[in-house]
């Protein structure tokens, strides 16, 4: 690996670490942590905004691969796939809480930007159909409208607690929902959520 590639990798590695967990940070903070000069970001990425886009694409690829691996794992029963998929998504959002804010910031700055996370996950009809088919295998439901509704309920049920957590942490209010940071409480919630969705 030449020194040019090494510098680029250092910047990208630091950016991946800080953007996903802390959100927006200054160029100076990134370069200081990477041990490079400020001009290196413009040289290798053109701008801080372009660096953020590469970071977002990295996170979206990781999430897509993890979710795809779970849904296509033949060692899991259909119900296990739903449980592991839901928990994996919640864990990922908890591990990288600043991702949504970063994506919002990128789209606000560049209306033409189409985030990888939206393309590979939120708007991924293949993954959506696979989850709907998994629900159908368990319940015997074949009506696509009903399956679509159940998928929407499941997906909303996963994102809802993340939103609630952000709100009560932002406003330092007393927690009134499951503590999804705790594995046992998160899994209890997921089990309850899936049980309610699988009811006909």
PDB file of N, CA and C in Angstrom, residues 73-174:
ATOM      1  N   UNK A  73     -30.153 -17.115   5.789  1.00  0.00           N
ATOM      2  CA  UNK A  73     -29.467 -18.183   6.519  1.00  0.00           C
ATOM      3  C   UNK A  73     -30.410 -19.377   6.684  1.00  0.00           C
ATOM      4  N   UNK A  74     -30.088 -20.471   6.017  1.00  0.00           N
ATOM      5  CA  UNK A  74     -30.963 -21.649   6.040  1.00  0.00           C
ATOM      6  C   UNK A  74     -30.914 -22.390   7.377  1.00  0.00           C
ATOM      7  N   UNK A  75     -29.985 -22.033   8.252  1.00  0.00           N
ATOM      8  CA  UNK A  75     -29.905 -22.670   9.562  1.00  0.00           C
ATOM      9  C   UNK A  75     -30.924 -22.107  10.546  1.00  0.00           C
ATOM     10  N   UNK A  76     -31.518 -20.950  10.215  1.00  0.00           N
ATOM     11  CA  UNK A  76     -32.510 -20.324  11.091  1.00  0.00           C
ATOM     12  C   UNK A  76     -33.918 -20.724  10.662  1.00  0.00           C
ATOM     13  N   UNK A  77     -34.767 -20.912  11.649  1.00  0.00           N
ATOM     14  CA  UNK A  77     -36.186 -21.119  11.345  1.00  0.00           C
ATOM     15  C   UNK A  77     -36.759 -19.774  10.909  1.00  0.00           C
ATOM     16  N   UNK A  78     -37.936 -19.773  10.246  1.00  0.00           N
ATOM     17  CA  UNK A  78     -38.532 -18.490   9.838  1.00  0.00           C
ATOM     18  C   UNK A  78     -38.695 -17.516  11.009  1.00  0.00           C
ATOM     19  N   UNK A  79     -39.125 -18.019  12.167  1.00  0.00           N
ATOM     20  CA  UNK A  79     -39.321 -17.131  13.308  1.00  0.00           C
ATOM     21  C   UNK A  79     -37.988 -16.587  13.820  1.00  0.00           C
ATOM     22  N   UNK A  80     -36.967 -17.440  13.846  1.00  0.00           N
ATOM     23  CA  UNK A  80     -35.631 -16.986  14.272  1.00  0.00           C
ATOM     24  C   UNK A  80     -35.117 -15.896  13.345  1.00  0.00           C
ATOM     25  N   UNK A  81     -35.391 -16.015  12.065  1.00  0.00           N
ATOM     26  CA  UNK A  81     -34.961 -14.986  11.118  1.00  0.00           C
ATOM     27  C   UNK A  81     -35.556 -13.633  11.488  1.00  0.00           C
ATOM     28  N   UNK A  82     -36.837 -13.614  11.816  1.00  0.00           N
ATOM     29  CA  UNK A  82     -37.488 -12.355  12.188  1.00  0.00           C
ATOM     30  C   UNK A  82     -36.892 -11.785  13.471  1.00  0.00           C
ATOM     31  N   UNK A  83     -36.666 -12.641  14.450  1.00  0.00           N
ATOM     32  CA  UNK A  83     -36.111 -12.194  15.737  1.00  0.00           C
ATOM     33  C   UNK A  83     -34.703 -11.648  15.542  1.00  0.00           C
ATOM     34  N   UNK A  84     -33.850 -12.406  14.848  1.00  0.00           N
ATOM     35  CA  UNK A  84     -32.465 -11.979  14.656  1.00  0.00           C
ATOM     36  C   UNK A  84     -32.386 -10.727  13.784  1.00  0.00           C
ATOM     37  N   UNK A  85     -33.240 -10.661  12.766  1.00  0.00           N
ATOM     38  CA  UNK A  85     -33.275  -9.485  11.894  1.00  0.00           C
ATOM     39  C   UNK A  85     -33.648  -8.238  12.692  1.00  0.00           C
ATOM     40  N   UNK A  86     -34.700  -8.339  13.498  1.00  0.00           N
ATOM     41  CA  UNK A  86     -35.153  -7.196  14.297  1.00  0.00           C
ATOM     42  C   UNK A  86     -34.082  -6.775  15.297  1.00  0.00           C
ATOM     43  N   UNK A  87     -33.497  -7.740  15.987  1.00  0.00           N
ATOM     44  CA  UNK A  87     -32.479  -7.409  16.984  1.00  0.00           C
ATOM     45  C   UNK A  87     -31.238  -6.811  16.325  1.00  0.00           C
ATOM     46  N   UNK A  88     -30.842  -7.369  15.190  1.00  0.00           N
ATOM     47  CA  UNK A  88     -29.669  -6.866  14.481  1.00  0.00           C
ATOM     48  C   UNK A  88     -29.845  -5.416  14.072  1.00  0.00           C
ATOM     49  N   UNK A  89     -31.030  -5.091  13.549  1.00  0.00           N
ATOM     50  CA  UNK A  89     -31.304  -3.722  13.125  1.00  0.00           C
ATOM     51  C   UNK A  89     -31.300  -2.774  14.322  1.00  0.00           C
ATOM     52  N   UNK A  90     -31.929  -3.184  15.419  1.00  0.00           N
ATOM     53  CA  UNK A  90     -31.960  -2.329  16.610  1.00  0.00           C
ATOM     54  C   UNK A  90     -30.557  -2.123  17.178  1.00  0.00           C
ATOM     55  N   UNK A  91     -29.785  -3.195  17.252  1.00  0.00           N
ATOM     56  CA  UNK A  91     -28.406  -3.093  17.762  1.00  0.00           C
ATOM     57  C   UNK A  91     -27.577  -2.142  16.905  1.00  0.00           C
ATOM     58  N   UNK A  92     -27.738  -2.242  15.601  1.00  0.00           N
ATOM     59  CA  UNK A  92     -26.965  -1.408  14.679  1.00  0.00           C
ATOM     60  C   UNK A  92     -27.291   0.064  14.888  1.00  0.00           C
ATOM     61  N   UNK A  93     -28.585   0.362  15.019  1.00  0.00           N
ATOM     62  CA  UNK A  93     -28.996   1.745  15.222  1.00  0.00           C
ATOM     63  C   UNK A  93     -28.531   2.269  16.584  1.00  0.00           C
ATOM     64  N   UNK A  94     -28.475   1.386  17.573  1.00  0.00           N
ATOM     65  CA  UNK A  94     -27.980   1.784  18.898  1.00  0.00           C
ATOM     66  C   UNK A  94     -26.471   2.010  18.870  1.00  0.00           C
ATOM     67  N   UNK A  95     -25.773   1.173  18.123  1.00  0.00           N
ATOM     68  CA  UNK A  95     -24.315   1.281  18.033  1.00  0.00           C
ATOM     69  C   UNK A  95     -23.880   2.531  17.276  1.00  0.00           C
ATOM     70  N   UNK A  96     -24.676   2.919  16.272  1.00  0.00           N
ATOM     71  CA  UNK A  96     -24.347   4.085  15.451  1.00  0.00           C
ATOM     72  C   UNK A  96     -25.514   5.072  15.455  1.00  0.00           C
ATOM     73  N   UNK A  97     -25.750   5.715  16.591  1.00  0.00           N
ATOM     74  CA  UNK A  97     -26.932   6.565  16.760  1.00  0.00           C
ATOM     75  C   UNK A  97     -26.953   7.821  15.897  1.00  0.00           C
ATOM     76  N   UNK A  98     -25.805   8.242  15.399  1.00  0.00           N
ATOM     77  CA  UNK A  98     -25.751   9.497  14.641  1.00  0.00           C
ATOM     78  C   UNK A  98     -25.979   9.308  13.150  1.00  0.00           C
ATOM     79  N   UNK A  99     -26.194   8.069  12.710  1.00  0.00           N
ATOM     80  CA  UNK A  99     -26.337   7.806  11.279  1.00  0.00           C
ATOM     81  C   UNK A  99     -27.507   8.555  10.646  1.00  0.00           C
ATOM     82  N   UNK A 100     -28.679   8.497  11.283  1.00  0.00           N
ATOM     83  CA  UNK A 100     -29.853   9.142  10.708  1.00  0.00           C
ATOM     84  C   UNK A 100     -29.638  10.645  10.596  1.00  0.00           C
ATOM     85  N   UNK A 101     -29.054  11.234  11.645  1.00  0.00           N
ATOM     86  CA  UNK A 101     -28.784  12.675  11.612  1.00  0.00           C
ATOM     87  C   UNK A 101     -27.800  13.014  10.493  1.00  0.00           C
ATOM     88  N   UNK A 102     -26.794  12.149  10.292  1.00  0.00           N
ATOM     89  CA  UNK A 102     -25.804  12.400   9.246  1.00  0.00           C
ATOM     90  C   UNK A 102     -26.460  12.324   7.866  1.00  0.00           C
ATOM     91  N   UNK A 103     -27.332  11.328   7.671  1.00  0.00           N
ATOM     92  CA  UNK A 103     -28.020  11.188   6.387  1.00  0.00           C
ATOM     93  C   UNK A 103     -28.914  12.402   6.130  1.00  0.00           C
ATOM     94  N   UNK A 104     -29.627  12.830   7.160  1.00  0.00           N
ATOM     95  CA  UNK A 104     -30.490  14.010   7.035  1.00  0.00           C
ATOM     96  C   UNK A 104     -29.672  15.227   6.640  1.00  0.00           C
ATOM     97  N   UNK A 105     -28.510  15.379   7.267  1.00  0.00           N
ATOM     98  CA  UNK A 105     -27.630  16.508   6.966  1.00  0.00           C
ATOM     99  C   UNK A 105     -27.136  16.449   5.518  1.00  0.00           C
ATOM    100  N   UNK A 106     -26.762  15.254   5.063  1.00  0.00           N
ATOM    101  CA  UNK A 106     -26.275  15.096   3.694  1.00  0.00           C
ATOM    102  C   UNK A 106     -27.354  15.441   2.667  1.00  0.00           C
ATOM    103  N   UNK A 107     -28.565  14.951   2.904  1.00  0.00           N
ATOM    104  CA  UNK A 107     -29.662  15.204   1.964  1.00  0.00           C
ATOM    105  C   UNK A 107     -30.053  16.679   1.976  1.00  0.00           C
ATOM    106  N   UNK A 108     -29.988  17.312   3.151  1.00  0.00           N
ATOM    107  CA  UNK A 108     -30.305  18.732   3.257  1.00  0.00           C
ATOM    108  C   UNK A 108     -29.319  19.571   2.444  1.00  0.00           C
ATOM    109  N   UNK A 109     -28.055  19.185   2.503  1.00  0.00           N
ATOM    110  CA  UNK A 109     -27.016  19.923   1.781  1.00  0.00           C
ATOM    111  C   UNK A 109     -27.024  19.628   0.283  1.00  0.00           C
ATOM    112  N   UNK A 110     -27.441  18.417  -0.081  1.00  0.00           N
ATOM    113  CA  UNK A 110     -27.407  18.008  -1.482  1.00  0.00           C
ATOM    114  C   UNK A 110     -28.691  17.241  -1.803  1.00  0.00           C
ATOM    115  N   UNK A 111     -29.685  17.939  -2.346  1.00  0.00           N
ATOM    116  CA  UNK A 111     -30.996  17.340  -2.637  1.00  0.00           C
ATOM    117  C   UNK A 111     -30.893  16.196  -3.644  1.00  0.00           C
ATOM    118  N   UNK A 112     -29.833  16.186  -4.429  1.00  0.00           N
ATOM    119  CA  UNK A 112     -29.664  15.125  -5.414  1.00  0.00           C
ATOM    120  C   UNK A 112     -29.041  13.859  -4.852  1.00  0.00           C
ATOM    121  N   UNK A 113     -28.612  13.914  -3.605  1.00  0.00           N
ATOM    122  CA  UNK A 113     -27.940  12.756  -3.012  1.00  0.00           C
ATOM    123  C   UNK A 113     -28.960  11.690  -2.624  1.00  0.00           C
ATOM    124  N   UNK A 114     -28.693  10.457  -3.030  1.00  0.00           N
ATOM    125  CA  UNK A 114     -29.568   9.330  -2.722  1.00  0.00           C
ATOM    126  C   UNK A 114     -28.814   8.399  -1.774  1.00  0.00           C
ATOM    127  N   UNK A 115     -29.052   8.502  -0.472  1.00  0.00           N
ATOM    128  CA  UNK A 115     -28.261   7.743   0.511  1.00  0.00           C
ATOM    129  C   UNK A 115     -28.307   6.235   0.299  1.00  0.00           C
ATOM    130  N   UNK A 116     -27.171   5.606   0.487  1.00  0.00           N
ATOM    131  CA  UNK A 116     -27.069   4.157   0.362  1.00  0.00           C
ATOM    132  C   UNK A 116     -27.974   3.436   1.337  1.00  0.00           C
ATOM    133  N   UNK A 117     -28.115   3.978   2.539  1.00  0.00           N
ATOM    134  CA  UNK A 117     -28.949   3.337   3.550  1.00  0.00           C
ATOM    135  C   UNK A 117     -30.401   3.254   3.086  1.00  0.00           C
ATOM    136  N   UNK A 118     -30.865   4.273   2.378  1.00  0.00           N
ATOM    137  CA  UNK A 118     -32.228   4.248   1.858  1.00  0.00           C
ATOM    138  C   UNK A 118     -32.336   3.274   0.683  1.00  0.00           C
ATOM    139  N   UNK A 119     -31.350   3.312  -0.224  1.00  0.00           N
ATOM    140  CA  UNK A 119     -31.382   2.442  -1.399  1.00  0.00           C
ATOM    141  C   UNK A 119     -31.296   0.971  -1.015  1.00  0.00           C
ATOM    142  N   UNK A 120     -30.372   0.649  -0.112  1.00  0.00           N
ATOM    143  CA  UNK A 120     -30.091  -0.749   0.192  1.00  0.00           C
ATOM    144  C   UNK A 120     -30.958  -1.329   1.294  1.00  0.00           C
ATOM    145  N   UNK A 121     -31.628  -0.441   2.034  1.00  0.00           N
ATOM    146  CA  UNK A 121     -32.398  -0.970   3.144  1.00  0.00           C
ATOM    147  C   UNK A 121     -33.849  -0.522   3.120  1.00  0.00           C
ATOM    148  N   UNK A 122     -34.105   0.762   3.293  1.00  0.00           N
ATOM    149  CA  UNK A 122     -35.481   1.242   3.392  1.00  0.00           C
ATOM    150  C   UNK A 122     -36.275   0.997   2.109  1.00  0.00           C
ATOM    151  N   UNK A 123     -35.639   1.179   0.931  1.00  0.00           N
ATOM    152  CA  UNK A 123     -36.352   1.019  -0.335  1.00  0.00           C
ATOM    153  C   UNK A 123     -36.024  -0.306  -1.024  1.00  0.00           C
ATOM    154  N   UNK A 124     -35.457  -1.238  -0.282  1.00  0.00           N
ATOM    155  CA  UNK A 124     -35.052  -2.519  -0.852  1.00  0.00           C
ATOM    156  C   UNK A 124     -36.255  -3.469  -0.893  1.00  0.00           C
ATOM    157  N   UNK A 125     -36.907  -3.548  -2.054  1.00  0.00           N
ATOM    158  CA  UNK A 125     -38.118  -4.384  -2.151  1.00  0.00           C
ATOM    159  C   UNK A 125     -37.798  -5.869  -2.030  1.00  0.00           C
ATOM    160  N   UNK A 126     -36.595  -6.276  -2.436  1.00  0.00           N
ATOM    161  CA  UNK A 126     -36.223  -7.693  -2.328  1.00  0.00           C
ATOM    162  C   UNK A 126     -36.196  -8.126  -0.864  1.00  0.00           C
ATOM    163  N   UNK A 127     -35.548  -7.332  -0.024  1.00  0.00           N
ATOM    164  CA  UNK A 127     -35.478  -7.655   1.403  1.00  0.00           C
ATOM    165  C   UNK A 127     -36.869  -7.593   2.029  1.00  0.00           C
ATOM    166  N   UNK A 128     -37.626  -6.569   1.671  1.00  0.00           N
ATOM    167  CA  UNK A 128     -38.996  -6.425   2.181  1.00  0.00           C
ATOM    168  C   UNK A 128     -39.836  -7.651   1.827  1.00  0.00           C
ATOM    169  N   UNK A 129     -39.750  -8.084   0.565  1.00  0.00           N
ATOM    170  CA  UNK A 129     -40.512  -9.248   0.120  1.00  0.00           C
ATOM    171  C   UNK A 129     -40.086 -10.518   0.839  1.00  0.00           C
ATOM    172  N   UNK A 130     -38.784 -10.638   1.111  1.00  0.00           N
ATOM    173  CA  UNK A 130     -38.295 -11.815   1.827  1.00  0.00           C
ATOM    174  C   UNK A 130     -38.848 -11.861   3.255  1.00  0.00           C
ATOM    175  N   UNK A 131     -38.917 -10.708   3.900  1.00  0.00           N
ATOM    176  CA  UNK A 131     -39.462 -10.664   5.253  1.00  0.00           C
ATOM    177  C   UNK A 131     -40.958 -10.939   5.230  1.00  0.00           C
ATOM    178  N   UNK A 132     -41.649 -10.374   4.260  1.00  0.00           N
ATOM    179  CA  UNK A 132     -43.079 -10.658   4.123  1.00  0.00           C
ATOM    180  C   UNK A 132     -43.309 -12.145   3.868  1.00  0.00           C
ATOM    181  N   UNK A 133     -42.475 -12.754   3.019  1.00  0.00           N
ATOM    182  CA  UNK A 133     -42.605 -14.190   2.737  1.00  0.00           C
ATOM    183  C   UNK A 133     -42.341 -15.014   4.003  1.00  0.00           C
ATOM    184  N   UNK A 134     -41.396 -14.557   4.813  1.00  0.00           N
ATOM    185  CA  UNK A 134     -41.089 -15.251   6.068  1.00  0.00           C
ATOM    186  C   UNK A 134     -42.298 -15.198   7.003  1.00  0.00           C
ATOM    187  N   UNK A 135     -42.922 -14.041   7.088  1.00  0.00           N
ATOM    188  CA  UNK A 135     -44.140 -13.902   7.898  1.00  0.00           C
ATOM    189  C   UNK A 135     -45.231 -14.813   7.340  1.00  0.00           C
ATOM    190  N   UNK A 136     -45.336 -14.864   6.024  1.00  0.00           N
ATOM    191  CA  UNK A 136     -46.328 -15.717   5.374  1.00  0.00           C
ATOM    192  C   UNK A 136     -46.112 -17.193   5.660  1.00  0.00           C
ATOM    193  N   UNK A 137     -44.847 -17.633   5.684  1.00  0.00           N
ATOM    194  CA  UNK A 137     -44.539 -19.038   5.986  1.00  0.00           C
ATOM    195  C   UNK A 137     -45.009 -19.414   7.382  1.00  0.00           C
ATOM    196  N   UNK A 138     -44.874 -18.488   8.308  1.00  0.00           N
ATOM    197  CA  UNK A 138     -45.248 -18.763   9.697  1.00  0.00           C
ATOM    198  C   UNK A 138     -46.762 -18.729   9.881  1.00  0.00           C
ATOM    199  N   UNK A 139     -47.392 -17.735   9.271  1.00  0.00           N
ATOM    200  CA  UNK A 139     -48.823 -17.504   9.521  1.00  0.00           C
ATOM    201  C   UNK A 139     -49.746 -18.191   8.521  1.00  0.00           C
ATOM    202  N   UNK A 140     -49.220 -18.531   7.360  1.00  0.00           N
ATOM    203  CA  UNK A 140     -50.065 -19.089   6.308  1.00  0.00           C
ATOM    204  C   UNK A 140     -50.784 -18.017   5.496  1.00  0.00           C
ATOM    205  N   UNK A 141     -50.510 -16.755   5.803  1.00  0.00           N
ATOM    206  CA  UNK A 141     -51.132 -15.637   5.077  1.00  0.00           C
ATOM    207  C   UNK A 141     -50.499 -15.523   3.689  1.00  0.00           C
ATOM    208  N   UNK A 142     -51.342 -15.362   2.663  1.00  0.00           N
ATOM    209  CA  UNK A 142     -50.827 -15.200   1.301  1.00  0.00           C
ATOM    210  C   UNK A 142     -51.203 -13.843   0.705  1.00  0.00           C
ATOM    211  N   UNK A 143     -52.144 -13.168   1.311  1.00  0.00           N
ATOM    212  CA  UNK A 143     -52.591 -11.856   0.826  1.00  0.00           C
ATOM    213  C   UNK A 143     -51.455 -10.847   0.976  1.00  0.00           C
ATOM    214  N   UNK A 144     -50.968 -10.296  -0.149  1.00  0.00           N
ATOM    215  CA  UNK A 144     -49.809  -9.390  -0.113  1.00  0.00           C
ATOM    216  C   UNK A 144     -50.113  -8.105   0.649  1.00  0.00           C
ATOM    217  N   UNK A 145     -51.349  -7.642   0.584  1.00  0.00           N
ATOM    218  CA  UNK A 145     -51.686  -6.427   1.326  1.00  0.00           C
ATOM    219  C   UNK A 145     -51.578  -6.656   2.829  1.00  0.00           C
ATOM    220  N   UNK A 146     -52.034  -7.791   3.274  1.00  0.00           N
ATOM    221  CA  UNK A 146     -51.955  -8.120   4.708  1.00  0.00           C
ATOM    222  C   UNK A 146     -50.495  -8.294   5.117  1.00  0.00           C
ATOM    223  N   UNK A 147     -49.722  -8.976   4.289  1.00  0.00           N
ATOM    224  CA  UNK A 147     -48.299  -9.176   4.591  1.00  0.00           C
ATOM    225  C   UNK A 147     -47.558  -7.844   4.607  1.00  0.00           C
ATOM    226  N   UNK A 148     -47.908  -6.959   3.669  1.00  0.00           N
ATOM    227  CA  UNK A 148     -47.304  -5.624   3.622  1.00  0.00           C
ATOM    228  C   UNK A 148     -47.616  -4.860   4.900  1.00  0.00           C
ATOM    229  N   UNK A 149     -48.848  -4.980   5.370  1.00  0.00           N
ATOM    230  CA  UNK A 149     -49.255  -4.316   6.606  1.00  0.00           C
ATOM    231  C   UNK A 149     -48.459  -4.868   7.791  1.00  0.00           C
ATOM    232  N   UNK A 150     -48.273  -6.193   7.828  1.00  0.00           N
ATOM    233  CA  UNK A 150     -47.537  -6.807   8.932  1.00  0.00           C
ATOM    234  C   UNK A 150     -46.053  -6.419   8.890  1.00  0.00           C
ATOM    235  N   UNK A 151     -45.498  -6.334   7.665  1.00  0.00           N
ATOM    236  CA  UNK A 151     -44.116  -5.872   7.525  1.00  0.00           C
ATOM    237  C   UNK A 151     -43.978  -4.440   8.042  1.00  0.00           C
ATOM    238  N   UNK A 152     -44.929  -3.586   7.679  1.00  0.00           N
ATOM    239  CA  UNK A 152     -44.913  -2.190   8.120  1.00  0.00           C
ATOM    240  C   UNK A 152     -44.994  -2.109   9.643  1.00  0.00           C
ATOM    241  N   UNK A 153     -45.841  -2.937  10.238  1.00  0.00           N
ATOM    242  CA  UNK A 153     -45.957  -2.968  11.702  1.00  0.00           C
ATOM    243  C   UNK A 153     -44.638  -3.403  12.340  1.00  0.00           C
ATOM    244  N   UNK A 154     -44.022  -4.436  11.760  1.00  0.00           N
ATOM    245  CA  UNK A 154     -42.752  -4.929  12.301  1.00  0.00           C
ATOM    246  C   UNK A 154     -41.665  -3.876  12.185  1.00  0.00           C
ATOM    247  N   UNK A 155     -41.555  -3.279  10.999  1.00  0.00           N
ATOM    248  CA  UNK A 155     -40.524  -2.281  10.758  1.00  0.00           C
ATOM    249  C   UNK A 155     -40.713  -1.065  11.665  1.00  0.00           C
ATOM    250  N   UNK A 156     -41.965  -0.611  11.783  1.00  0.00           N
ATOM    251  CA  UNK A 156     -42.267   0.528  12.663  1.00  0.00           C
ATOM    252  C   UNK A 156     -41.989   0.178  14.115  1.00  0.00           C
ATOM    253  N   UNK A 157     -42.288  -1.063  14.478  1.00  0.00           N
ATOM    254  CA  UNK A 157     -42.045  -1.510  15.842  1.00  0.00           C
ATOM    255  C   UNK A 157     -40.569  -1.576  16.198  1.00  0.00           C
ATOM    256  N   UNK A 158     -39.730  -1.715  15.194  1.00  0.00           N
ATOM    257  CA  UNK A 158     -38.278  -1.720  15.419  1.00  0.00           C
ATOM    258  C   UNK A 158     -37.765  -0.284  15.549  1.00  0.00           C
ATOM    259  N   UNK A 159     -38.213   0.592  14.650  1.00  0.00           N
ATOM    260  CA  UNK A 159     -37.714   1.967  14.653  1.00  0.00           C
ATOM    261  C   UNK A 159     -38.313   2.818  15.766  1.00  0.00           C
ATOM    262  N   UNK A 160     -39.545   2.501  16.179  1.00  0.00           N
ATOM    263  CA  UNK A 160     -40.218   3.284  17.219  1.00  0.00           C
ATOM    264  C   UNK A 160     -39.417   3.424  18.502  1.00  0.00           C
ATOM    265  N   UNK A 161     -38.970   2.311  19.093  1.00  0.00           N
ATOM    266  CA  UNK A 161     -38.194   2.421  20.334  1.00  0.00           C
ATOM    267  C   UNK A 161     -36.899   3.221  20.182  1.00  0.00           C
ATOM    268  N   UNK A 162     -36.290   3.166  18.987  1.00  0.00           N
ATOM    269  CA  UNK A 162     -35.085   3.966  18.736  1.00  0.00           C
ATOM    270  C   UNK A 162     -35.437   5.446  18.821  1.00  0.00           C
ATOM    271  N   UNK A 163     -36.558   5.815  18.203  1.00  0.00           N
ATOM    272  CA  UNK A 163     -37.025   7.199  18.244  1.00  0.00           C
ATOM    273  C   UNK A 163     -37.361   7.619  19.672  1.00  0.00           C
ATOM    274  N   UNK A 164     -38.086   6.770  20.390  1.00  0.00           N
ATOM    275  CA  UNK A 164     -38.450   7.088  21.773  1.00  0.00           C
ATOM    276  C   UNK A 164     -37.202   7.285  22.630  1.00  0.00           C
ATOM    277  N   UNK A 165     -36.214   6.414  22.427  1.00  0.00           N
ATOM    278  CA  UNK A 165     -34.962   6.505  23.193  1.00  0.00           C
ATOM    279  C   UNK A 165     -34.279   7.841  22.925  1.00  0.00           C
ATOM    280  N   UNK A 166     -34.229   8.236  21.662  1.00  0.00           N
ATOM    281  CA  UNK A 166     -33.599   9.507  21.296  1.00  0.00           C
ATOM    282  C   UNK A 166     -34.319  10.681  21.943  1.00  0.00           C
ATOM    283  N   UNK A 167     -35.643  10.634  21.955  1.00  0.00           N
ATOM    284  CA  UNK A 167     -36.426  11.733  22.526  1.00  0.00           C
ATOM    285  C   UNK A 167     -36.204  11.858  24.020  1.00  0.00           C
ATOM    286  N   UNK A 168     -36.311  10.750  24.760  1.00  0.00           N
ATOM    287  CA  UNK A 168     -36.158  10.907  26.206  1.00  0.00           C
ATOM    288  C   UNK A 168     -34.724  11.171  26.621  1.00  0.00           C
ATOM    289  N   UNK A 169     -33.745  10.770  25.789  1.00  0.00           N
ATOM    290  CA  UNK A 169     -32.358  11.125  26.108  1.00  0.00           C
ATOM    291  C   UNK A 169     -32.085  12.590  25.775  1.00  0.00           C
ATOM    292  N   UNK A 170     -32.676  13.067  24.684  1.00  0.00           N
ATOM    293  CA  UNK A 170     -32.498  14.463  24.288  1.00  0.00           C
ATOM    294  C   UNK A 170     -33.088  15.408  25.322  1.00  0.00           C
ATOM    295  N   UNK A 171     -34.267  15.065  25.818  1.00  0.00           N
ATOM    296  CA  UNK A 171     -34.958  15.945  26.760  1.00  0.00           C
ATOM    297  C   UNK A 171     -34.776  15.518  28.214  1.00  0.00           C
ATOM    298  N   UNK A 172     -33.896  14.533  28.410  1.00  0.00           N
ATOM    299  CA  UNK A 172     -33.562  14.050  29.761  1.00  0.00           C
ATOM    300  C   UNK A 172     -34.826  13.744  30.571  1.00  0.00           C
ATOM    301  N   UNK A 173     -35.783  13.131  29.910  1.00  0.00           N
ATOM    302  CA  UNK A 173     -37.029  12.774  30.586  1.00  0.00           C
ATOM    303  C   UNK A 173     -36.938  11.350  31.123  1.00  0.00           C
ATOM    304  N   UNK A 174     -37.858  11.011  31.997  1.00  0.00           N
ATOM    305  CA  UNK A 174     -37.876   9.681  32.574  1.00  0.00           C
ATOM    306  C   UNK A 174     -38.284   8.667  31.515  1.00  0.00           C
TER     307      UNK A 174
END
